[in-house]
PDB file of C-alpha atoms in Angstrom:
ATOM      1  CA  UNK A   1      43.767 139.703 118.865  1.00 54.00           C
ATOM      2  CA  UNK A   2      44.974 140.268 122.617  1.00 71.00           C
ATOM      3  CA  UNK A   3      42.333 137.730 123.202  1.00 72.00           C
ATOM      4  CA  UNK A   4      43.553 134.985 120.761  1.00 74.00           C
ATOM      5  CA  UNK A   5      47.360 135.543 121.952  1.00 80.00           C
ATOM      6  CA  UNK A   6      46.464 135.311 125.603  1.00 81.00           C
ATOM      7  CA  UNK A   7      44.486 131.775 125.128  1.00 78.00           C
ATOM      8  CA  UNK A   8      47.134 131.329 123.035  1.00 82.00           C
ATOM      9  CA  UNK A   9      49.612 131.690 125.926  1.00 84.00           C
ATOM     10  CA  UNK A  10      47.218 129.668 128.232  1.00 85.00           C
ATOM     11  CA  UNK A  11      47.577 126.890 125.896  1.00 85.00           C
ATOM     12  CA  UNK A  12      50.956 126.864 125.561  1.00 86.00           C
ATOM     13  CA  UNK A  13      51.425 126.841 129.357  1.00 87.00           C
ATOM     14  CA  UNK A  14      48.782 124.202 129.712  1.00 87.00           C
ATOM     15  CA  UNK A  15      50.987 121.906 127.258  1.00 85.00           C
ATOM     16  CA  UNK A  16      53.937 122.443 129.450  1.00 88.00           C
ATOM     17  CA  UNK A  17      52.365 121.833 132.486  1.00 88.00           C
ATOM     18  CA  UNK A  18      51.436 118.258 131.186  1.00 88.00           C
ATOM     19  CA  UNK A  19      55.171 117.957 128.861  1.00 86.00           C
ATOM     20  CA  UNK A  20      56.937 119.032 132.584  1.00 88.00           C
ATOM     21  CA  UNK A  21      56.276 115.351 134.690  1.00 88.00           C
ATOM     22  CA  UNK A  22      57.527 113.329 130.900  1.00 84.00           C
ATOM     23  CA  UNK A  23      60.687 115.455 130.815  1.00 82.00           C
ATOM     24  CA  UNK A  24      61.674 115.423 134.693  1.00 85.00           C
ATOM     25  CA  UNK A  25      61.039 111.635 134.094  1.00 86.00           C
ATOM     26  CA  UNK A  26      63.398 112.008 130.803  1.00 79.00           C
ATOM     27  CA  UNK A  27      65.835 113.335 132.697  1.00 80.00           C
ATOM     28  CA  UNK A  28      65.864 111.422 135.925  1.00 79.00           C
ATOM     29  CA  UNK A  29      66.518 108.049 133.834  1.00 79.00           C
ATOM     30  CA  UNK A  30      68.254 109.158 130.173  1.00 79.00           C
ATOM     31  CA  UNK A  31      69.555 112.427 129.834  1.00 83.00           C
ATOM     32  CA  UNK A  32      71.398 112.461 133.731  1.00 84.00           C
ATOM     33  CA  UNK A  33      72.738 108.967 133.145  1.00 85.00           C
ATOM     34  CA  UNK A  34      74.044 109.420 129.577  1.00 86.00           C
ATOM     35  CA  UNK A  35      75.655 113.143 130.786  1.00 89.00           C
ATOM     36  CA  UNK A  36      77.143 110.819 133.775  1.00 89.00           C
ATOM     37  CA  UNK A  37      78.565 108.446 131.454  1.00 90.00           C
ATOM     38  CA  UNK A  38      80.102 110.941 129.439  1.00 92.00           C
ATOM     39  CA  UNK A  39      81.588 113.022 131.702  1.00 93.00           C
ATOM     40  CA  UNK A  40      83.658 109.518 133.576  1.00 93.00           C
ATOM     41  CA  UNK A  41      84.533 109.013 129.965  1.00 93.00           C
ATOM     42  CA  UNK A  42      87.368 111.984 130.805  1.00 94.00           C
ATOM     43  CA  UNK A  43      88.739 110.593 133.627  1.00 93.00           C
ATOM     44  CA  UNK A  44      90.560 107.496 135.155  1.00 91.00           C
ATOM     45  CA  UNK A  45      87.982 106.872 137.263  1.00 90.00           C
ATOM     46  CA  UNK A  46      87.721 103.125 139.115  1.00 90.00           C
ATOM     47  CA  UNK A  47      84.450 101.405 139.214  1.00 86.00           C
ATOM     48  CA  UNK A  48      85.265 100.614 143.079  1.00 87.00           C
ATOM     49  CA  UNK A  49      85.570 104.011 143.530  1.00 85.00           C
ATOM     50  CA  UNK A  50      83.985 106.523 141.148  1.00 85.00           C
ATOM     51  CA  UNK A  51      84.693 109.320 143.782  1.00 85.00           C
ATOM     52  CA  UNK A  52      88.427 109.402 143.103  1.00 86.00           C
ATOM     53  CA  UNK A  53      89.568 110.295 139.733  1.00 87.00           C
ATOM     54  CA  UNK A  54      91.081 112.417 137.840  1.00 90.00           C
ATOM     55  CA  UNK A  55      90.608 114.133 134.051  1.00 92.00           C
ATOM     56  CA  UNK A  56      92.468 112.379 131.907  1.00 92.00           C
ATOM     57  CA  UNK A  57      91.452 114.165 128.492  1.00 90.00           C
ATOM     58  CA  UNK A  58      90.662 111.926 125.720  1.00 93.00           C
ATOM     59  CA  UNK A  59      92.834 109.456 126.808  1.00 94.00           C
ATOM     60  CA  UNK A  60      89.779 106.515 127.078  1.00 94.00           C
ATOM     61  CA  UNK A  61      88.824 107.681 123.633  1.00 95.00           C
ATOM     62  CA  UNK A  62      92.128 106.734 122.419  1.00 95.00           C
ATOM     63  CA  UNK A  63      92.695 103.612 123.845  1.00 94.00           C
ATOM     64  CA  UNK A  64      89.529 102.219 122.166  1.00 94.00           C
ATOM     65  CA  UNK A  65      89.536 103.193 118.968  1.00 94.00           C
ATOM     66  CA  UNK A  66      93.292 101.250 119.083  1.00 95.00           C
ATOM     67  CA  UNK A  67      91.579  98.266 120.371  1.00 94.00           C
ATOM     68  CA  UNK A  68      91.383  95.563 117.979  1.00 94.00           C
ATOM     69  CA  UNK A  69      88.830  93.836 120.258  1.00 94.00           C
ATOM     70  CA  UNK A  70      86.447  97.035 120.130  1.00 95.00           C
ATOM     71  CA  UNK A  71      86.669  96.714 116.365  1.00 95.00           C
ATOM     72  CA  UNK A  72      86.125  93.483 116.089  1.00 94.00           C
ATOM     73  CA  UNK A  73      83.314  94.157 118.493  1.00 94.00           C
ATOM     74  CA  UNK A  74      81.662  97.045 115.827  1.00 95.00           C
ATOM     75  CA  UNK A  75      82.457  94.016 112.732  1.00 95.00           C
ATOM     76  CA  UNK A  76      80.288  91.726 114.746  1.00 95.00           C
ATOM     77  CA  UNK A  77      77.304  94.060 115.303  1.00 95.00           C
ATOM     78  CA  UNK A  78      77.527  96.182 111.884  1.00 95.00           C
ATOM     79  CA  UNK A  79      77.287  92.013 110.464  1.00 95.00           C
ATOM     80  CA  UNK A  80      74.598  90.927 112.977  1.00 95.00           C
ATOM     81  CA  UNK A  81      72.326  94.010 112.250  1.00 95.00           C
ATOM     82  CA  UNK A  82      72.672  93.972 108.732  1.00 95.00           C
ATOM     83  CA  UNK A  83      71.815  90.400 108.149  1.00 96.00           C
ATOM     84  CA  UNK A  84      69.505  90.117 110.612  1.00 95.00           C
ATOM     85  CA  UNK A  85      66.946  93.266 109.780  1.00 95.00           C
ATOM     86  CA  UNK A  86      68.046  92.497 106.140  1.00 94.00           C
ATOM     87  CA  UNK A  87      66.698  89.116 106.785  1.00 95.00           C
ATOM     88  CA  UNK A  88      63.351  90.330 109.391  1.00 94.00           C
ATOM     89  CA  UNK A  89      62.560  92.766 107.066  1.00 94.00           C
ATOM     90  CA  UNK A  90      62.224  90.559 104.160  1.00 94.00           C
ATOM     91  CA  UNK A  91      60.611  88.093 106.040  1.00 94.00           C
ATOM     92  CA  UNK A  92      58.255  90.678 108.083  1.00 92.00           C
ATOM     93  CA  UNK A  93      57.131  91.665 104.693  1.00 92.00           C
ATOM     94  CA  UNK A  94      56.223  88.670 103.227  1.00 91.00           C
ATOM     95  CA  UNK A  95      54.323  87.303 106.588  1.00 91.00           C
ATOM     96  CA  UNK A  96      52.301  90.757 106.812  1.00 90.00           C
ATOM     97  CA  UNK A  97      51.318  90.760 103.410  1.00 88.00           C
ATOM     98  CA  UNK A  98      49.902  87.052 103.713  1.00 87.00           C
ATOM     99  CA  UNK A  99      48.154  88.316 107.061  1.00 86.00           C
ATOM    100  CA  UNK A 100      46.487  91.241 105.544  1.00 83.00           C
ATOM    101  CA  UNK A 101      44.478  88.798 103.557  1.00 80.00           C
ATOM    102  CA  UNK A 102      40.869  87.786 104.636  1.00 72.00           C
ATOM    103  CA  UNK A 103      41.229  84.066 105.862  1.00 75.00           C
ATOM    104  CA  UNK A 104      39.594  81.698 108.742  1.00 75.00           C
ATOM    105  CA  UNK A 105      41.407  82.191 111.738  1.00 76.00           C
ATOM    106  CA  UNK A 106      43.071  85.033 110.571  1.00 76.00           C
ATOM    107  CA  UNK A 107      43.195  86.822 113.847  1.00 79.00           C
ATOM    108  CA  UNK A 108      44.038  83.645 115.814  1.00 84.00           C
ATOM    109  CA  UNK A 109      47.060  83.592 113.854  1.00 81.00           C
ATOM    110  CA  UNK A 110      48.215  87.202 114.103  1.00 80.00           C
ATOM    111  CA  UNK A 111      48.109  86.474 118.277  1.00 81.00           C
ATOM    112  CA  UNK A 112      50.166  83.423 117.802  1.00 84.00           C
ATOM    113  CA  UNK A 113      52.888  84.955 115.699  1.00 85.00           C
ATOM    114  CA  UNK A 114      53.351  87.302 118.412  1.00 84.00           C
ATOM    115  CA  UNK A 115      54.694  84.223 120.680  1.00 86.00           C
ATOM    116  CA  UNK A 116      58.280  84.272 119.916  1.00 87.00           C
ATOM    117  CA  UNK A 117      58.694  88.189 120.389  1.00 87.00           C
ATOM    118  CA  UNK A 118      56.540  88.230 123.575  1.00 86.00           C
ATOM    119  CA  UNK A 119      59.092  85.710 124.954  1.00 87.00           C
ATOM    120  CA  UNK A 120      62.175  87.628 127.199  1.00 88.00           C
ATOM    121  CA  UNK A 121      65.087  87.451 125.082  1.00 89.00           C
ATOM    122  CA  UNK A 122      66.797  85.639 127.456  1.00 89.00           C
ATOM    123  CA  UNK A 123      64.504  82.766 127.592  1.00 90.00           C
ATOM    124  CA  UNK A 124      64.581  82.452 124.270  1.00 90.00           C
ATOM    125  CA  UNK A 125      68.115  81.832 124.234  1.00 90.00           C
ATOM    126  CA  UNK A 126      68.171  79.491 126.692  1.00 90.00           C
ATOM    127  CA  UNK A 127      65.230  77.596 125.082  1.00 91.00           C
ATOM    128  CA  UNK A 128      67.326  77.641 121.509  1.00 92.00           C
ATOM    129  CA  UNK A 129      70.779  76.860 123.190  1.00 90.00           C
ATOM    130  CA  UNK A 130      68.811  73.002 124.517  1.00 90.00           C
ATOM    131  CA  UNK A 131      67.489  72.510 121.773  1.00 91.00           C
ATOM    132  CA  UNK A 132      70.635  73.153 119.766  1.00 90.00           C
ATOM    133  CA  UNK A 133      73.012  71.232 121.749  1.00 87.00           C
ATOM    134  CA  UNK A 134      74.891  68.903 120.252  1.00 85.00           C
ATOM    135  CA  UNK A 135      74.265  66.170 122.528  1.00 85.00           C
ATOM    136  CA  UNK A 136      70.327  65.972 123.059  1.00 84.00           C
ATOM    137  CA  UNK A 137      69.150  68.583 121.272  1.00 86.00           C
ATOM    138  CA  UNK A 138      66.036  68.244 119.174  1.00 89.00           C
ATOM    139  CA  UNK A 139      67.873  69.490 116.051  1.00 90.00           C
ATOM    140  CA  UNK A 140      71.052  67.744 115.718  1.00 89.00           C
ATOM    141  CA  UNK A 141      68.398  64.982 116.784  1.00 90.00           C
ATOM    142  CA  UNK A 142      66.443  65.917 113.505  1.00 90.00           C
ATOM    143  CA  UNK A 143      69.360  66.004 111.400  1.00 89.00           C
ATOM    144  CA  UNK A 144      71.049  63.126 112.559  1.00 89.00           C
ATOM    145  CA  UNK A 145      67.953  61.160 112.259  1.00 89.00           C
ATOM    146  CA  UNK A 146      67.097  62.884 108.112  1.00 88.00           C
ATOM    147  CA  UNK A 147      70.702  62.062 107.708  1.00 87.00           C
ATOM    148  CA  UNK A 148      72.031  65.047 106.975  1.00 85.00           C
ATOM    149  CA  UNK A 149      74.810  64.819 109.708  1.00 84.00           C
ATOM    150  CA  UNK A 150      76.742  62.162 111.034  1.00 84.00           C
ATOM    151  CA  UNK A 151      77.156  63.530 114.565  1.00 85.00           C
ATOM    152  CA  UNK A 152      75.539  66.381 116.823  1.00 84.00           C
ATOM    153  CA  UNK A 153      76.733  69.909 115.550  1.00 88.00           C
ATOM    154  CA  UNK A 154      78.024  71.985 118.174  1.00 87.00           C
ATOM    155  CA  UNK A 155      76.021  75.124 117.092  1.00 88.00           C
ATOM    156  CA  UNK A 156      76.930  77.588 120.167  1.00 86.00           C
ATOM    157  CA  UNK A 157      80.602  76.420 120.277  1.00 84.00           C
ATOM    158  CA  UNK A 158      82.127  76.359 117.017  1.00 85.00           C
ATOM    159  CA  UNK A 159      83.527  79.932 116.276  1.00 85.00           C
ATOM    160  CA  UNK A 160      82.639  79.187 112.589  1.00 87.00           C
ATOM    161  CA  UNK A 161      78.967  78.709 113.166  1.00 90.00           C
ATOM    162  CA  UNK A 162      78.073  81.237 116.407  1.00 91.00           C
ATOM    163  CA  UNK A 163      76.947  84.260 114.899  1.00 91.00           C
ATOM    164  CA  UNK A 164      75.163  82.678 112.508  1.00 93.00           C
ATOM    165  CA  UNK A 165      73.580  80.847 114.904  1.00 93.00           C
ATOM    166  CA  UNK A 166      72.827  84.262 117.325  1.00 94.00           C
ATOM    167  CA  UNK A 167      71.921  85.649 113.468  1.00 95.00           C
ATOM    168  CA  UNK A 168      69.378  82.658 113.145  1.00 94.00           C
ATOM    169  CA  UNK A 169      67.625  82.794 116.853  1.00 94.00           C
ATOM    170  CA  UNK A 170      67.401  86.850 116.480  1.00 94.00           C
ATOM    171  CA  UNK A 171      65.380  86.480 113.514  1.00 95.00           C
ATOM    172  CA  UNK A 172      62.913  83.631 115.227  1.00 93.00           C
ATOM    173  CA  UNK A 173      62.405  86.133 118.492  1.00 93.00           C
ATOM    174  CA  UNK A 174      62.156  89.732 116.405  1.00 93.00           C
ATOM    175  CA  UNK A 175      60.252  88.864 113.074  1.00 93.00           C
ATOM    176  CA  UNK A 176      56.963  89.298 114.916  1.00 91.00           C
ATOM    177  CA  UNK A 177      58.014  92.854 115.539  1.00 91.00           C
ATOM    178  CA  UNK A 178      58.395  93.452 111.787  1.00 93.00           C
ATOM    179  CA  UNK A 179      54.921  92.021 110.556  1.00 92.00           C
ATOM    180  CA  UNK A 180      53.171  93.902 113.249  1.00 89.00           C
ATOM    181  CA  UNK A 181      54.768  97.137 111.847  1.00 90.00           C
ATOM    182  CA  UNK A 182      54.366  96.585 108.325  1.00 91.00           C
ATOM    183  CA  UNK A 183      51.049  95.260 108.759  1.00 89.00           C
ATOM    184  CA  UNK A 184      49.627  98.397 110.789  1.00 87.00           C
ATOM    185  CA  UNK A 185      51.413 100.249 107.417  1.00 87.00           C
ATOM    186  CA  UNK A 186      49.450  97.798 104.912  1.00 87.00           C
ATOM    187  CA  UNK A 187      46.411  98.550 107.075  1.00 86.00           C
ATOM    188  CA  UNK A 188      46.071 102.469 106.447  1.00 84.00           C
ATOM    189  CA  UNK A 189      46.333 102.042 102.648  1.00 82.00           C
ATOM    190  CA  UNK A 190      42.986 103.056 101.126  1.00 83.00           C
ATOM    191  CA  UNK A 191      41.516  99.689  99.808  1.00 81.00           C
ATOM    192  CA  UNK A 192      39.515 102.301  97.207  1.00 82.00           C
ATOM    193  CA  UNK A 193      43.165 102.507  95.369  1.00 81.00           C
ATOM    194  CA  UNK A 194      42.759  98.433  95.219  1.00 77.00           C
ATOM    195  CA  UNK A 195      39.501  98.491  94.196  1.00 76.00           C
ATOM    196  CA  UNK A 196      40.408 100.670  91.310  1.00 81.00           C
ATOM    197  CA  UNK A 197      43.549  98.819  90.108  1.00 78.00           C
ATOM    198  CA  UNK A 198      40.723  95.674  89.986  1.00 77.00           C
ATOM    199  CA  UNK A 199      38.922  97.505  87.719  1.00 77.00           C
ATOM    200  CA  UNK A 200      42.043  98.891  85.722  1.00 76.00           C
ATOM    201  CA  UNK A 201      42.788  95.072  85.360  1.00 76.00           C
ATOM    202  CA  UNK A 202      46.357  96.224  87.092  1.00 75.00           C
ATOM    203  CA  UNK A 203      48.245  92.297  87.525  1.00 80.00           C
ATOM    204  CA  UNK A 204      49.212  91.763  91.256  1.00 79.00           C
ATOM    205  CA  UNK A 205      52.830  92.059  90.630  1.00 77.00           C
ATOM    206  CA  UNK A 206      52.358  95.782  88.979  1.00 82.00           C
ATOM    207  CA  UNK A 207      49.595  96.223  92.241  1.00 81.00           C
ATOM    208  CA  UNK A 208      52.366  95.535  94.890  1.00 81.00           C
ATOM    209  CA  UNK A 209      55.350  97.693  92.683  1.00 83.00           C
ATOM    210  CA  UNK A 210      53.342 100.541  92.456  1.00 82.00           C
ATOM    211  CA  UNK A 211      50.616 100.507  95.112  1.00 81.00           C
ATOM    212  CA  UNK A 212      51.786  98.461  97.969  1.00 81.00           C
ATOM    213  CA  UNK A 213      55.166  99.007  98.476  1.00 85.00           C
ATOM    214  CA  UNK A 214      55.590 102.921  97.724  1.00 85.00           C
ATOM    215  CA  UNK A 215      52.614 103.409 100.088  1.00 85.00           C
ATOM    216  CA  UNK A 216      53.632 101.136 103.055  1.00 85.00           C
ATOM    217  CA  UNK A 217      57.243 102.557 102.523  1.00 86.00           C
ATOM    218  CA  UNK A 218      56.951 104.809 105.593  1.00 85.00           C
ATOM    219  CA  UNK A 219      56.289 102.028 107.933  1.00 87.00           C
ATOM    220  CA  UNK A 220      58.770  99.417 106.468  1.00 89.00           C
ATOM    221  CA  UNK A 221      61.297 102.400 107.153  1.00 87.00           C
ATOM    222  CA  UNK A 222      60.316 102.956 110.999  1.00 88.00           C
ATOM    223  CA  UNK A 223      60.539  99.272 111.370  1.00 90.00           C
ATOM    224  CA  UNK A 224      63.601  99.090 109.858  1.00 91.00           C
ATOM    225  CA  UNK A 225      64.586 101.805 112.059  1.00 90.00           C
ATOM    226  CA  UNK A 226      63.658 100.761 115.252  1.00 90.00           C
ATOM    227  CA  UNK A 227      65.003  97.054 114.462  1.00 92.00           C
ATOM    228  CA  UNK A 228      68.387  98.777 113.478  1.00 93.00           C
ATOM    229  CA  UNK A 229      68.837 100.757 116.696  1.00 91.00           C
ATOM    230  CA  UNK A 230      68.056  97.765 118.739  1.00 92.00           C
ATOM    231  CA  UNK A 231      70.243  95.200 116.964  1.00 93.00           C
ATOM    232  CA  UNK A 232      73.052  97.715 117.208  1.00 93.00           C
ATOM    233  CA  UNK A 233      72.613  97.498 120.963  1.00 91.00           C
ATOM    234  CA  UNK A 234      72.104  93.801 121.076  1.00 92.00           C
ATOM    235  CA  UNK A 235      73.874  92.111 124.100  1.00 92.00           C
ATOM    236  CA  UNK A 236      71.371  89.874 126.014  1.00 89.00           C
ATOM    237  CA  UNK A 237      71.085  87.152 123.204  1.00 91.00           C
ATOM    238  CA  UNK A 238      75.005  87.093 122.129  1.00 91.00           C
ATOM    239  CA  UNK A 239      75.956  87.292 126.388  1.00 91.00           C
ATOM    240  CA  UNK A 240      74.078  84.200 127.231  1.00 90.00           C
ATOM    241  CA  UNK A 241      75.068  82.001 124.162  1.00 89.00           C
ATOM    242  CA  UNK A 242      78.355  82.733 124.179  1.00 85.00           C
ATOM    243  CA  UNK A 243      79.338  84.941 127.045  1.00 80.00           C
ATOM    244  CA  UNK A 244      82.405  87.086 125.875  1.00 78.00           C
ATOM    245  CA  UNK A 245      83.634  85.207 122.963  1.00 83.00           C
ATOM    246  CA  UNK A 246      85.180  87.870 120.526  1.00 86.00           C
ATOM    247  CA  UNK A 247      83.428  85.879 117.297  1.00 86.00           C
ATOM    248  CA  UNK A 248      80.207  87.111 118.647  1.00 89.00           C
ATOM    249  CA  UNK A 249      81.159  90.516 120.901  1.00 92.00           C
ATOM    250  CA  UNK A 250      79.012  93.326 120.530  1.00 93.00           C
ATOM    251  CA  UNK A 251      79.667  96.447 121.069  1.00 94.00           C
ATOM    252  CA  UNK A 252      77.327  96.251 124.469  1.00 93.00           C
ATOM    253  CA  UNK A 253      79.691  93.246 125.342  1.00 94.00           C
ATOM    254  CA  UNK A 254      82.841  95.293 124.672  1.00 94.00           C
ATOM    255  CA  UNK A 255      81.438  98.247 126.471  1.00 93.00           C
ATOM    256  CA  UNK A 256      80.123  96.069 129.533  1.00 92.00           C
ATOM    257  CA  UNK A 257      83.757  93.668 130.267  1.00 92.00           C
ATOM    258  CA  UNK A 258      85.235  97.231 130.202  1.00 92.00           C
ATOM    259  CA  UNK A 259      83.251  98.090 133.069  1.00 90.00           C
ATOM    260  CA  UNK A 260      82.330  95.701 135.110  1.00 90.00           C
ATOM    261  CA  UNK A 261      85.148  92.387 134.469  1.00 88.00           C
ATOM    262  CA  UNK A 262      88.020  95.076 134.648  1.00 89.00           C
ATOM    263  CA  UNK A 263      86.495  97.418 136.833  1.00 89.00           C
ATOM    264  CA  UNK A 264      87.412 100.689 134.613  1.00 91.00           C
ATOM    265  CA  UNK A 265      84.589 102.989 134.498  1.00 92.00           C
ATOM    266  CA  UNK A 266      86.830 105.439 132.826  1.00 93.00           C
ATOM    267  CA  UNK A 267      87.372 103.405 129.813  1.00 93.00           C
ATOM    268  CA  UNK A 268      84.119 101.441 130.399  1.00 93.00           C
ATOM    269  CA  UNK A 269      82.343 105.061 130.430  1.00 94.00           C
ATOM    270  CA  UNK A 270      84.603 106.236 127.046  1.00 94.00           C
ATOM    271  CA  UNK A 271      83.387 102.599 125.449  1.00 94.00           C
ATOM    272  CA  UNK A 272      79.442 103.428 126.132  1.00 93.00           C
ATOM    273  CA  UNK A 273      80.009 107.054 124.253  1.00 94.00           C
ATOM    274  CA  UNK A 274      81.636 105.337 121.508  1.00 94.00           C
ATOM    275  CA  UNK A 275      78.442 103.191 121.233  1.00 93.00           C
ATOM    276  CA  UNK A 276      76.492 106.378 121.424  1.00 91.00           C
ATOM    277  CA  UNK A 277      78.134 108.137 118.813  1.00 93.00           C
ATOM    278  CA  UNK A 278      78.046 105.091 116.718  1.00 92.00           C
ATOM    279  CA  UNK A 279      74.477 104.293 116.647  1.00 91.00           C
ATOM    280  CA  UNK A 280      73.858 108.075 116.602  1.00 90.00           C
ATOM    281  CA  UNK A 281      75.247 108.187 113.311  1.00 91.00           C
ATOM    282  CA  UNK A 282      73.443 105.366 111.954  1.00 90.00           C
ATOM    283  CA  UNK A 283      70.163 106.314 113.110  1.00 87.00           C
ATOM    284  CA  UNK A 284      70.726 110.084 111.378  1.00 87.00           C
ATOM    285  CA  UNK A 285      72.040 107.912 108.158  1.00 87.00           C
ATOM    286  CA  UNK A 286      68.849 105.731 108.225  1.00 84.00           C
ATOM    287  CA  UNK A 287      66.488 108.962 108.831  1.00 82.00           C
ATOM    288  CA  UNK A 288      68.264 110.935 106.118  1.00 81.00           C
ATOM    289  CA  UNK A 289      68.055 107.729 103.338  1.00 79.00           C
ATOM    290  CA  UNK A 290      64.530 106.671 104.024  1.00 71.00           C
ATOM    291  CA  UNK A 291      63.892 110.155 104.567  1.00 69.00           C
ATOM    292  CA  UNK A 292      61.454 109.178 107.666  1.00 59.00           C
ATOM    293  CA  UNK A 293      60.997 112.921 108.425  1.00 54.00           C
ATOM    294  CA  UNK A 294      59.023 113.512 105.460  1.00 55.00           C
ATOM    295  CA  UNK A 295      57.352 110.134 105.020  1.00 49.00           C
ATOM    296  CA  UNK A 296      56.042 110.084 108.759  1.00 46.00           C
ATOM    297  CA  UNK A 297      55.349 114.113 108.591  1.00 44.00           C
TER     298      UNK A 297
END
């Protein structure tokens, strides 16, 4: 016994010895920033001079939550992640189920799909915002010459049409994500259980109900997951289509003209923790109603 508790010990120290460099690095560039950002959050600091502040309580706290703008800002994302992973998900699905079939060129076409998400975000807004203007883009182009409009549409600058439009361009760049998800999940199912419902003479609707989707559950609910978390952060794609307009403002956006256009890193700092908590509680709502813990444990 002293001999199995003392490798015992030796293996536990060995698995801190190689945890230690991952959490100094954890520290250095999440946990210290994030415990920065909170504690400027109490205080009237400047962003042109962090050194001089003072505590201010939960003053910053305050003053957003009686923004209108910051709500407006959570509308806008809680409506862009919805409809968006609502929309990649269903999509994702579909696409990953017709690539899990055996076809020529299968694997040609699972490298091309990845395109649009290998493609900086960034780029592939400024790539959509040309080819959507109104004036020579390809699409009002297309329309114009199917007949469908009269005129160019201006896509990026009518407040009416700009989130769906950020909505649309999302789900081109981050469906790629999705299939490769769900098709790692449709991967690991036992093709025995297939086999079986084949013999059974189980119809392919029945086969996906009860075999497919209950068993590639877990991964459709870490890619829903991981999609959520980063639309709620979105602020790239939104930023460079339509800069600070409110019909598009994230809560990133929100957080980020707080900061850096009015120079207040006390309110800018009590914005970011208000994102934190926010997407915090999501993620825990998500984990708890796919219950991820014990589908992934």
């Amino acid at each position: 016994m002293n001999a199995a508790r003392r490798v015992e010990r030796q293996q536990r120290r060995t698995a801190w010895i190689f945890l230690l460099p991952l959490l100094l690095t954890l520290m250095a560039v999440a946990i210290w920033p994030l415990a920065r950002s909170i504690f400027f959050s109490f205080t009237d600091a400047d962003l042109d001079a962090p050194s001089d502040y003072g505590f201010v309580g939960i003053e910053n706290f305050v003053e957003v939550a009686a923004d209108p703008v910051f709500w407006g800002a959570v509308r806008n994302t809680l409506v862009f992640t919805l409809v968006s992973v609502g929309l990649e998900t269903l999509l994702g699905l579909a696409i990953a189920l017709l690539l899990h079939r055996a076809f020529l060129g299968r694997g040609i076409v699972r490298a091309a799909i990845l395109i649009p998400w290998a493609m900086p975000m960034v780029v592939s807004a400024r790539i959509w915002e040309w080819m959507l203007n109104d004036q020579f883009g390809l699409i009002n182009k297309l329309l114009v010459a199917l007949g469908l409009v009269e005129k160019g549409v201006a896509w990026t600058a009518d407040p009416s049409l700009i989130l769906g439009t950020v909505i649309f361009i999302d789900v081109w760049v981050t469906t790629p994500f999705m299939v490769l998800l769900i098709l790692a999940g449709l991967q690991l199912i036992p093709e025995e259980i297939y086999e079986a419902a084949d013999v059974s003479g189980v119809p392919q609707w029945k086969r996906f109900w009860s075999i497919t989707l209950p068993l590639a559950t877990p991964a459709i609910g870490v890619a829903i997951l991981f999609r959520t978390l980063d639309a709620l952060r979105m602020f790239d794609l939104s930023y460079v289509l339509a800069a600070n307009n409110e019909n598009t403002m994230t809560m990133s956006i929100y957080a980020r003209d707080q900061l850096i256009s009015f120079q207040d890193l006390g309110l800018g700092a009590a914005a970011s923790t208000w994102v934190f908590m926010i997407i915090g509680l999501i993620a825990i709502v998500i984990v708890g109603l796919l219950r991820l813990d014990r589908a992934t444990g």
